[in-house]
Amino acid sequence: MPVESLFARLEPLLPQVQKPIQYVGGELNSSVKEWDEAEVRWALMYPDAYEVGLPNQGVQILYELLNERDGVLAERTYSVWSDLEALMREHGIPQFTVDGHRPVGAFDVLGVSFSTELGYTNLLTALDLAGIPLRAEDRSDEHPIVMAGGHAAFNPEPIADFLDAAVLGDGEEIVLAITEVIREWKAEGGPGGRDELLMRLARSGGVYVPRFYDVSYLPDGRIQRVAPNRQGVPWRVAKHTVMDLDQWPYPKKPLVPLAETVHERFSVEIFRGCTRGCRFCQAGMITRPVRERSITTIGDMVETGLKESGFQEVGLLSLSSADHSEIGDMAKGLADRYQGTNTSLSLPSTRVDAFNITLANEFSRGGRRSGLTFAPEGGSERMRKVINKMVTEEDLIRTVTTAYENGWRQVKLYFMCGLPTEEDEDVLAIADMAKRVIKAGREATGRRDIRCTVSIGGFVPKPHTPFQWAAQCDHETVDRRLRALKASLRRDKEYGRAIGLRYHDGEPSIIEGLLSRGDRRVGKVIQAVWEDGGRFDGWSEHFSYARWRACADEALAGEPVDLDWYTVREREEVEVLPWDHLDAGLDREWLWQDWQDAVDETEVDDCRWTPCYDCGVCPTMDTGIQIGPTGKKLLPLSVV
Amino acid sequence: MPEGPAPAPVTQRLRVRYAKRGRLRFTSHRDISRAVERAIRRAGIPVAFSAGFTPHPKISYAGAAATGVASEAEYLEIGLITPCDPDHVRTGLDDALPEGLDILDAVEACTGALADRLEASRWLVRLDGVVPDVAEAAALAFMAAGEIEVERLTKKGRRRFDARAAVIACELDRRATKEAGASCAILRMVVRHMTPAVRPDDVLAGLRQVADLAPPSPPLVTRLAQGPLGESAGELTDPLTPDRQTAPAGDGVAATASAIGTADPGAVSAQP
């Protein structure tokens, strides 16, 4: 059955909304395939505004990968702002894709990528606008399979009621496997309906179907047990790990939007995974082991990507980009290749290491000079030992001194507040560190216009990390410590004016904490917030703590648990955690030991250059570290 | 300032006419400038860059149409470090831009400032659900009025100004209306560029004021032309003609050909 484009009905509404260009599609390298020629159709959603969602690597990779296949069609959809939402409701226009402007409800799968839990209310808006029942149990064969992926999918329990399925880990191979299962099932005429399809997906072992698991609770509110409720469903669902990134060189043709987005650049993931072992970092824990893309593949991807997009900036992405075994050769090779073309290179995540200034110098050779950001994360030496951020104050001073000597006038330092075992003095130590940075910069350059910006985020304990058992710091304490830090900087006549301070209130972190470590009972809170008008919770101007608090109180009134129970409560080793049946490969005993080591301020070194410390991932997932050096070099590009 | 040699100087300027059509009329001016910068890179056009820590390509825009307004006559000027054949630039850039942002014309800048020549615009305004006779009567009433004060929300707050004086012509396009077939009225307007700018929206606000014309859905506005006002009332001429006529070779026909070789840098640097 052909599916008509909704654009003709949407178009008259567009002059009435903000930034209408975000809804029209037509990006360079986007594609609209014939509906009737496709056997399996995916709608891929990033549940935030277009300007945030479009650059998302995960969605772009899967979009391109699926559309390359014959018989498979993928289109993208993003959250619509409230002005268009109201008009769509008034005119009866359903959630649409920006490619073919086809109704999301007509696809086989709605795959939603959650980088953050704060997109949960936006999922509900999209489902509702699409005409898909919010609760999975109310859906019938005509509705798409609603599937979550992304980092937040490692604990999808708070949205379990709204999902048909969730997938953990790297998406490249599993989306193709899922596509095959759906294709076969459809070719057979869809035997057994939706239930049978979900069963086939669950049986494959790579897809988590929440409805096939029952959760029982103890009288005090803790989880008693999570168990499959039918035969053939695995007790634990494992994450997916793509080995050999050179086999998956996506994106090849990056999407180039007309609308302005948060990242205007061509991004290449230079490696996946990180074993630095920072204890707060969920990404580092759930994406192990480290798998490097080779310097030559990266060179080829940059070349094609720039040619296909016309972007002026290349971002070399990873969780700690300077750790690539051939980053020096890569930086020099790329800088040589693009010298004189006004192409700039950036390294978004870098550690505090003087070597990075050398890299930054190479990178700014070809064009714009981007800012330098370093993340000591903790203000005091003690705090950094707790979180296993192995950086000394001497490292930092040496690094920033080199930066100032090389012409940078401003550096940005990133810290967290509310970390486990944190005391007031640990946060006040941030001020001392910033002052020493300015002092060193002035001494090294003899100039007074040296600046540094201190940016502070609130710590949220995440599943599958050693801090998954930790009590989250209450927002009153976080706010008090940040006020004290601000006062300390403001009081300082000598250095205070050279230091900028950026931070947010502690309240949103508490809600992020609820959604991160919540269980299925939190679904009621999410739905209540959404029904009360909650949207775009990742945007401070839309987020309402009061609403979340009130809805949590109401929705959990009959339960032995509340907002505080989910957030500021420390868990014991034996407690069944909501995500224990989801396997990131990490050995639970190792995680617990690492949590104990954190409290004891004991550090753990990186397994890339010291012996394995048995986190459990490689043997459990049958994977291994893949790093260079390959010894290869980037040759100059032949002249066009 | 960054180390290294100064950026290569501009040796040739090209004036380019482009259209924004269909769904791409929802691009804002900033969206277009990003798209053009990227297309220039993809097409390998040797654009000049400014000096400094954040070098910018030398592209300037003259009087861009508002977001949501389609146009057949937008203009930009590109500074190049190596002289190029304007026709090659036109086709190369057009191929590299998404469909809907279309390059229509390119000439070498040879004389005067382009912005000075963009004296007025001709607009086509399609009003769906409006009876043609009603629109015609409103247009006549508008033209008969002496002054029509309208209000617009600007960045500086509400502002009141006269929408009538800038309008040289405003009439029903009978033929276009007939051809459109659907129940709509199509107006043609010629509006002089003034400060504050009077836009088709302001004229529509004026029509509402003098004749209660209230279209049930948003108007579809297209800029058809902009340029110097001609001899007869409401006539607009091609703003690129003076460049064609004063090209180094002397006449319009040879102008394009002359730009294929090396342009005379002296002549170019004399441009404002």
Coordinates of N, CA and C in Angstrom, one line a residue, chain A residues 350-518:
Chain A
T350 N 40.0 15.4 25.1 CA 41.4 15.2 25.3 C 41.7 15.2 26.8
R351 N 42.7 14.5 27.1 CA 43.1 14.4 28.5 C 44.1 15.6 28.9
V352 N 44.3 15.7 30.1 CA 45.3 16.7 30.6 C 46.7 16.2 30.3
D353 N 47.3 16.6 29.2 CA 48.5 16.1 28.8 C 49.2 17.1 27.9
A354 N 50.5 17.4 28.2 CA 51.1 18.5 27.4 C 51.2 18.1 26.0
F355 N 51.3 16.8 25.7 CA 51.3 16.3 24.3 C 50.2 16.8 23.5
N356 N 49.1 17.1 24.2 CA 47.9 17.5 23.5 C 48.1 18.9 22.9
I357 N 49.0 19.7 23.5 CA 49.2 21.0 22.9 C 49.9 20.9 21.6
T358 N 50.8 20.0 21.5 CA 51.5 19.7 20.3 C 50.5 19.3 19.2
L359 N 49.5 18.5 19.6 CA 48.5 18.1 18.7 C 47.6 19.3 18.3
A360 N 47.3 20.1 19.3 CA 46.5 21.3 19.0 C 47.2 22.2 18.1
N361 N 48.5 22.3 18.2 CA 49.2 23.2 17.3 C 49.2 22.7 15.9
E362 N 49.3 21.4 15.7 CA 49.2 20.8 14.4 C 47.8 21.1 13.9
F363 N 46.8 20.9 14.7 CA 45.4 21.0 14.3 C 45.0 22.4 13.9
S364 N 45.6 23.4 14.5 CA 45.2 24.8 14.2 C 46.0 25.4 13.0
R365 N 47.0 24.5 12.5 CA 47.8 25.0 11.4 C 47.0 25.3 10.2
G366 N 46.0 24.5 9.9 CA 45.2 24.6 8.7 C 44.1 25.6 8.7
G367 N 43.7 26.1 9.8 CA 42.6 27.0 9.8 C 42.3 27.6 11.1
R368 N 41.0 27.5 11.5 CA 40.6 28.1 12.7 C 41.2 27.4 13.9
R369 N 41.4 28.2 14.9 CA 42.0 27.7 16.2 C 40.8 27.5 17.1
S370 N 40.6 26.2 17.5 CA 39.5 26.0 18.4 C 39.9 26.1 19.8
G371 N 39.0 26.1 20.7 CA 39.4 26.3 22.1 C 40.0 25.0 22.7
L372 N 40.7 25.2 23.8 CA 41.3 24.1 24.5 C 40.5 23.8 25.8
T373 N 40.1 22.5 25.9 CA 39.3 22.1 27.1 C 40.0 20.9 27.7
F374 N 40.2 21.0 29.0 CA 40.8 19.9 29.7 C 39.8 19.5 30.8
A375 N 39.8 18.3 31.2 CA 38.9 17.8 32.2 C 39.6 17.1 33.3
P376 N 40.0 17.9 34.3 CA 40.5 17.2 35.6 C 39.4 16.6 36.4
E377 N 38.2 17.0 36.1 CA 37.0 16.4 36.7 C 36.9 16.6 38.2
G378 N 38.0 16.4 39.0 CA 37.9 16.6 40.4 C 38.9 17.7 40.8
G379 N 38.5 18.5 41.8 CA 39.3 19.7 42.2 C 40.5 19.3 43.0
S380 N 40.4 18.2 43.9 CA 41.5 17.9 44.8 C 42.1 16.6 44.3
E381 N 43.3 16.4 44.7 CA 44.1 15.2 44.4 C 43.3 13.9 44.9
R382 N 42.7 14.1 46.1 CA 42.0 13.0 46.7 C 40.8 12.6 45.9
M383 N 40.1 13.6 45.5 CA 38.9 13.4 44.6 C 39.2 12.7 43.4
R384 N 40.3 13.1 42.8 CA 40.7 12.5 41.5 C 41.1 11.0 41.7
K385 N 41.6 10.7 42.9 CA 42.0 9.3 43.1 C 40.7 8.5 43.3
V386 N 39.7 9.1 43.9 CA 38.4 8.4 44.1 C 37.8 8.1 42.7
I387 N 37.8 9.0 41.8 CA 37.2 8.8 40.5 C 38.1 8.1 39.5
N388 N 39.3 7.9 39.9 CA 40.4 7.2 39.0 C 40.7 8.1 37.8
K389 N 40.7 9.4 38.0 CA 41.1 10.3 37.0 C 42.6 10.6 37.3
M390 N 43.5 9.8 36.6 CA 44.9 9.9 37.1 C 45.6 11.1 36.5
V391 N 45.3 12.2 37.1 CA 45.9 13.5 36.6 C 46.4 14.2 37.9
T392 N 47.7 14.6 37.9 CA 48.2 15.4 39.0 C 48.1 16.8 38.7
E393 N 48.2 17.6 39.8 CA 48.1 19.1 39.6 C 49.3 19.6 38.7
E394 N 50.5 18.9 38.9 CA 51.7 19.3 38.1 C 51.4 19.0 36.6
D395 N 50.7 17.9 36.3 CA 50.4 17.6 34.9 C 49.6 18.8 34.3
L396 N 48.6 19.2 35.1 CA 47.7 20.2 34.6 C 48.5 21.6 34.4
I397 N 49.2 21.9 35.4 CA 50.0 23.2 35.3 C 50.9 23.2 34.1
R398 N 51.6 22.0 34.0 CA 52.5 21.9 32.9 C 51.8 22.0 31.5
T399 N 50.6 21.4 31.4 CA 49.9 21.4 30.2 C 49.4 22.8 29.9
V400 N 48.8 23.5 30.8 CA 48.2 24.8 30.5 C 49.3 25.8 30.3
T401 N 50.5 25.6 31.0 CA 51.6 26.5 30.7 C 52.0 26.4 29.3
T402 N 52.1 25.2 28.8 CA 52.5 25.0 27.4 C 51.5 25.6 26.5
A403 N 50.2 25.5 26.8 CA 49.2 26.1 26.0 C 49.3 27.6 25.9
Y404 N 49.5 28.2 27.1 CA 49.6 29.7 27.1 C 50.9 30.1 26.4
E405 N 52.0 29.3 26.5 CA 53.2 29.7 25.8 C 53.0 29.6 24.3
N406 N 52.1 28.7 23.9 CA 51.9 28.5 22.4 C 50.8 29.5 21.9
G407 N 50.5 30.4 22.7 CA 49.6 31.5 22.1 C 48.2 31.4 22.5
W408 N 47.8 30.3 23.1 CA 46.4 30.3 23.6 C 46.3 31.3 24.8
R409 N 45.2 32.0 24.8 CA 45.0 33.0 25.9 C 43.9 32.4 26.9
Q410 N 43.2 31.4 26.5 CA 42.1 31.0 27.3 C 42.0 29.4 27.3
V411 N 41.9 28.8 28.4 CA 41.6 27.4 28.4 C 40.3 27.2 29.2
K412 N 39.7 26.1 29.0 CA 38.5 25.7 29.7 C 38.8 24.5 30.5
L413 N 38.3 24.5 31.7 CA 38.6 23.3 32.6 C 37.2 22.8 33.1
Y414 N 37.1 21.5 33.0 CA 35.8 20.9 33.3 C 35.9 20.0 34.6
F415 N 34.9 20.3 35.5 CA 34.9 19.5 36.7 C 33.5 19.0 37.0
M416 N 33.4 18.1 38.0 CA 32.1 17.6 38.4 C 32.0 18.0 39.9
C417 N 30.7 18.1 40.3 CA 30.4 18.4 41.7 C 29.4 17.4 42.1
G418 N 29.5 16.9 43.4 CA 28.6 15.9 43.9 C 29.1 14.5 43.8
L419 N 30.4 14.4 43.6 CA 31.0 13.0 43.5 C 31.0 12.3 44.8
P420 N 31.0 11.0 44.7 CA 31.0 10.2 46.0 C 32.1 10.6 46.9
T421 N 31.9 10.6 48.1 CA 32.8 11.0 49.2 C 33.2 12.4 49.2
E422 N 32.7 13.2 48.3 CA 33.1 14.6 48.2 C 32.8 15.4 49.5
E423 N 33.7 16.3 49.9 CA 33.5 17.2 51.0 C 33.6 18.6 50.4
D424 N 33.2 19.6 51.2 CA 33.2 21.0 50.7 C 34.6 21.4 50.2
E425 N 35.6 20.9 50.9 CA 37.0 21.4 50.6 C 37.4 20.8 49.2
D426 N 36.8 19.7 48.8 CA 37.2 19.1 47.5 C 36.7 20.1 46.3
V427 N 35.6 20.7 46.6 CA 35.0 21.6 45.6 C 35.8 23.0 45.6
L428 N 36.1 23.4 46.8 CA 36.8 24.7 47.0 C 38.2 24.5 46.3
A429 N 38.7 23.3 46.3 CA 40.0 23.1 45.7 C 40.0 23.5 44.2
I430 N 38.8 23.5 43.6 CA 38.8 23.8 42.2 C 39.2 25.3 42.0
A431 N 38.8 26.1 43.0 CA 39.2 27.5 42.9 C 40.8 27.7 43.0
D432 N 41.4 26.9 43.9 CA 42.8 27.0 44.1 C 43.5 26.5 42.8
M433 N 43.0 25.5 42.2 CA 43.6 25.0 40.9 C 43.5 26.0 39.8
A434 N 42.3 26.7 39.7 CA 42.1 27.7 38.7 C 43.1 28.9 38.9
K435 N 43.2 29.3 40.1 CA 44.1 30.4 40.4 C 45.6 30.0 40.1
R436 N 46.0 28.8 40.4 CA 47.3 28.4 40.0 C 47.5 28.4 38.5
V437 N 46.5 28.0 37.8 CA 46.5 28.0 36.3 C 46.8 29.4 35.8
I438 N 46.1 30.4 36.3 CA 46.2 31.8 35.9 C 47.6 32.3 36.2
K439 N 48.1 31.9 37.5 CA 49.4 32.4 37.9 C 50.5 31.8 37.0
A440 N 50.4 30.5 36.7 CA 51.4 29.9 35.8 C 51.3 30.5 34.4
G441 N 50.1 30.8 33.9 CA 50.0 31.4 32.6 C 50.6 32.8 32.6
R442 N 50.4 33.6 33.6 CA 51.0 34.9 33.6 C 52.5 34.9 33.7
E443 N 53.0 33.9 34.5 CA 54.5 33.8 34.6 C 55.1 33.4 33.3
A444 N 54.4 32.5 32.6 CA 55.0 31.9 31.4 C 55.0 32.9 30.3
T445 N 54.0 33.8 30.3 CA 53.9 34.7 29.1 C 54.2 36.1 29.4
G446 N 54.2 36.5 30.7 CA 54.4 37.9 31.1 C 53.2 38.7 30.7
R447 N 52.1 38.1 30.4 CA 50.9 38.9 30.1 C 49.8 38.8 31.1
R448 N 48.9 39.8 31.1 CA 47.9 39.8 32.1 C 46.5 39.3 31.5
D449 N 46.5 39.1 30.2 CA 45.1 38.8 29.6 C 44.9 37.2 29.5
I450 N 45.5 36.5 30.5 CA 45.3 35.1 30.5 C 44.0 34.8 31.2
R451 N 43.2 33.9 30.6 CA 41.9 33.6 31.2 C 41.7 32.1 31.3
C452 N 40.9 31.7 32.2 CA 40.4 30.3 32.2 C 38.9 30.2 32.6
T453 N 38.2 29.3 32.0 CA 36.8 29.2 32.3 C 36.6 27.8 33.0
V454 N 36.0 27.9 34.2 CA 35.8 26.7 34.9 C 34.3 26.3 34.7
S455 N 34.1 25.1 34.2 CA 32.7 24.6 33.9 C 32.4 23.4 34.7
I456 N 31.3 23.4 35.4 CA 31.0 22.4 36.4 C 29.7 21.7 36.1
G457 N 29.8 20.4 36.0 CA 28.6 19.6 35.8 C 28.2 18.8 37.1
G458 N 27.0 18.5 37.3 CA 26.6 17.7 38.5 C 26.8 16.3 38.2
F459 N 27.3 15.5 39.1 CA 27.6 14.1 38.9 C 26.3 13.3 39.1
V460 N 26.1 12.4 38.2 CA 24.9 11.5 38.3 C 25.4 10.0 38.2
P461 N 25.2 9.2 39.3 CA 25.6 7.8 39.2 C 24.9 7.1 38.1
K462 N 25.6 6.3 37.4 CA 25.1 5.6 36.2 C 25.2 4.1 36.4
P463 N 24.2 3.4 35.7 CA 24.2 1.9 35.7 C 25.5 1.4 35.1
H464 N 25.9 0.2 35.4 CA 27.1 -0.4 34.8 C 28.4 0.3 35.1
T465 N 28.4 1.1 36.2 CA 29.7 1.7 36.6 C 29.9 1.4 38.1
P466 N 31.2 1.5 38.6 CA 31.4 1.3 40.0 C 30.6 2.1 40.9
F467 N 30.1 3.3 40.4 CA 29.3 4.2 41.2 C 27.8 3.9 41.2
Q468 N 27.5 2.7 40.5 CA 26.0 2.4 40.4 C 25.4 2.1 41.8
W469 N 26.3 1.9 42.8 CA 25.8 1.6 44.2 C 25.7 2.9 45.0
A470 N 26.3 4.0 44.5 CA 26.6 5.2 45.3 C 25.3 6.0 45.6
A471 N 25.3 6.7 46.7 CA 24.3 7.7 46.9 C 24.5 8.9 46.1
Q472 N 23.5 9.4 45.4 CA 23.7 10.6 44.7 C 23.7 11.8 45.7
C473 N 24.5 12.8 45.4 CA 24.5 13.9 46.3 C 23.3 14.7 46.2
D474 N 22.7 15.1 47.3 CA 21.4 15.9 47.1 C 21.7 17.3 46.6
H475 N 20.7 17.8 45.9 CA 20.9 19.1 45.2 C 21.2 20.3 46.1
E476 N 20.7 20.2 47.3 CA 20.9 21.3 48.2 C 22.4 21.4 48.5
T477 N 23.1 20.2 48.7 CA 24.5 20.2 49.0 C 25.3 20.7 47.8
V478 N 24.9 20.2 46.6 CA 25.6 20.6 45.4 C 25.5 22.1 45.2
D479 N 24.3 22.7 45.4 CA 24.2 24.1 45.2 C 25.0 24.9 46.2
R480 N 25.0 24.4 47.5 CA 25.7 25.1 48.5 C 27.2 25.1 48.2
R481 N 27.7 24.0 47.8 CA 29.2 23.9 47.5 C 29.5 24.8 46.3
L482 N 28.6 24.9 45.3 CA 28.9 25.7 44.1 C 28.9 27.2 44.5
R483 N 27.9 27.5 45.4 CA 27.9 28.9 45.9 C 29.2 29.3 46.6
A484 N 29.6 28.4 47.4 CA 30.9 28.7 48.2 C 32.0 28.8 47.2
L485 N 32.1 28.0 46.2 CA 33.1 28.1 45.2 C 33.1 29.5 44.5
K486 N 31.9 29.9 44.1 CA 31.7 31.1 43.4 C 32.2 32.3 44.3
A487 N 31.8 32.2 45.6 CA 32.2 33.3 46.5 C 33.7 33.3 46.7
S488 N 34.3 32.2 46.7 CA 35.8 32.1 46.9 C 36.5 32.7 45.7
L489 N 35.9 32.5 44.5 CA 36.5 33.1 43.3 C 36.3 34.6 43.2
R490 N 35.1 35.0 43.6 CA 34.7 36.4 43.6 C 35.6 37.2 44.5
R491 N 35.9 36.6 45.7 CA 36.6 37.3 46.7 C 38.1 37.6 46.3
D492 N 38.6 36.8 45.4 CA 40.0 36.9 45.0 C 40.3 38.1 44.1
K493 N 41.1 39.0 44.7 CA 41.4 40.2 43.9 C 42.4 40.0 42.8
E494 N 43.4 39.1 43.1 CA 44.5 38.9 42.2 C 44.1 38.1 41.0
Y495 N 43.3 37.0 41.2 CA 43.0 36.1 40.0 C 41.5 36.0 39.7
G496 N 40.7 36.4 40.6 CA 39.2 36.2 40.4 C 38.7 36.6 39.1
R497 N 39.1 37.8 38.7 CA 38.5 38.4 37.4 C 39.0 37.6 36.2
A498 N 40.1 36.8 36.3 CA 40.6 36.1 35.1 C 39.9 34.7 35.0
I499 N 39.0 34.4 36.0 CA 38.4 33.1 36.0 C 36.9 33.2 35.8
G500 N 36.4 32.5 34.8 CA 35.0 32.5 34.6 C 34.4 31.2 35.2
L501 N 33.2 31.2 35.7 CA 32.6 30.1 36.3 C 31.3 29.8 35.7
R502 N 31.1 28.6 35.2 CA 29.8 28.2 34.6 C 29.3 26.9 35.3
Y503 N 28.1 27.0 35.8 CA 27.5 25.8 36.4 C 26.0 25.9 36.3
H504 N 25.4 24.7 36.6 CA 23.9 24.7 36.6 C 23.5 24.3 38.0
D505 N 22.2 24.6 38.3 CA 21.6 24.1 39.5 C 21.7 22.6 39.7
G506 N 21.6 22.1 40.9 CA 21.7 20.7 41.1 C 20.4 19.9 40.8
E507 N 19.3 20.6 40.7 CA 18.0 19.9 40.6 C 17.9 19.0 39.4
P508 N 18.3 19.5 38.2 CA 18.1 18.6 37.0 C 18.9 17.2 37.2
S509 N 20.0 17.3 37.8 CA 20.8 16.1 38.0 C 20.1 15.0 38.8
I510 N 19.2 15.5 39.7 CA 18.5 14.5 40.6 C 17.5 13.8 39.7
I511 N 16.8 14.5 38.7 CA 15.9 13.8 37.8 C 16.6 12.9 36.9
E512 N 17.8 13.4 36.4 CA 18.6 12.5 35.5 C 18.9 11.2 36.3
G513 N 19.2 11.4 37.6 CA 19.5 10.3 38.5 C 18.4 9.3 38.6
L514 N 17.2 9.9 38.8 CA 16.0 9.0 38.9 C 15.8 8.2 37.6
L515 N 16.0 8.8 36.4 CA 15.8 8.2 35.2 C 16.9 7.2 34.9
S516 N 18.1 7.5 35.3 CA 19.3 6.6 35.1 C 19.2 5.3 35.8
R517 N 18.9 5.4 37.1 CA 18.9 4.2 37.9 C 17.5 3.7 38.3
G518 N 16.5 4.2 37.6 CA 15.2 3.8 38.0 C 14.8 2.4 37.5

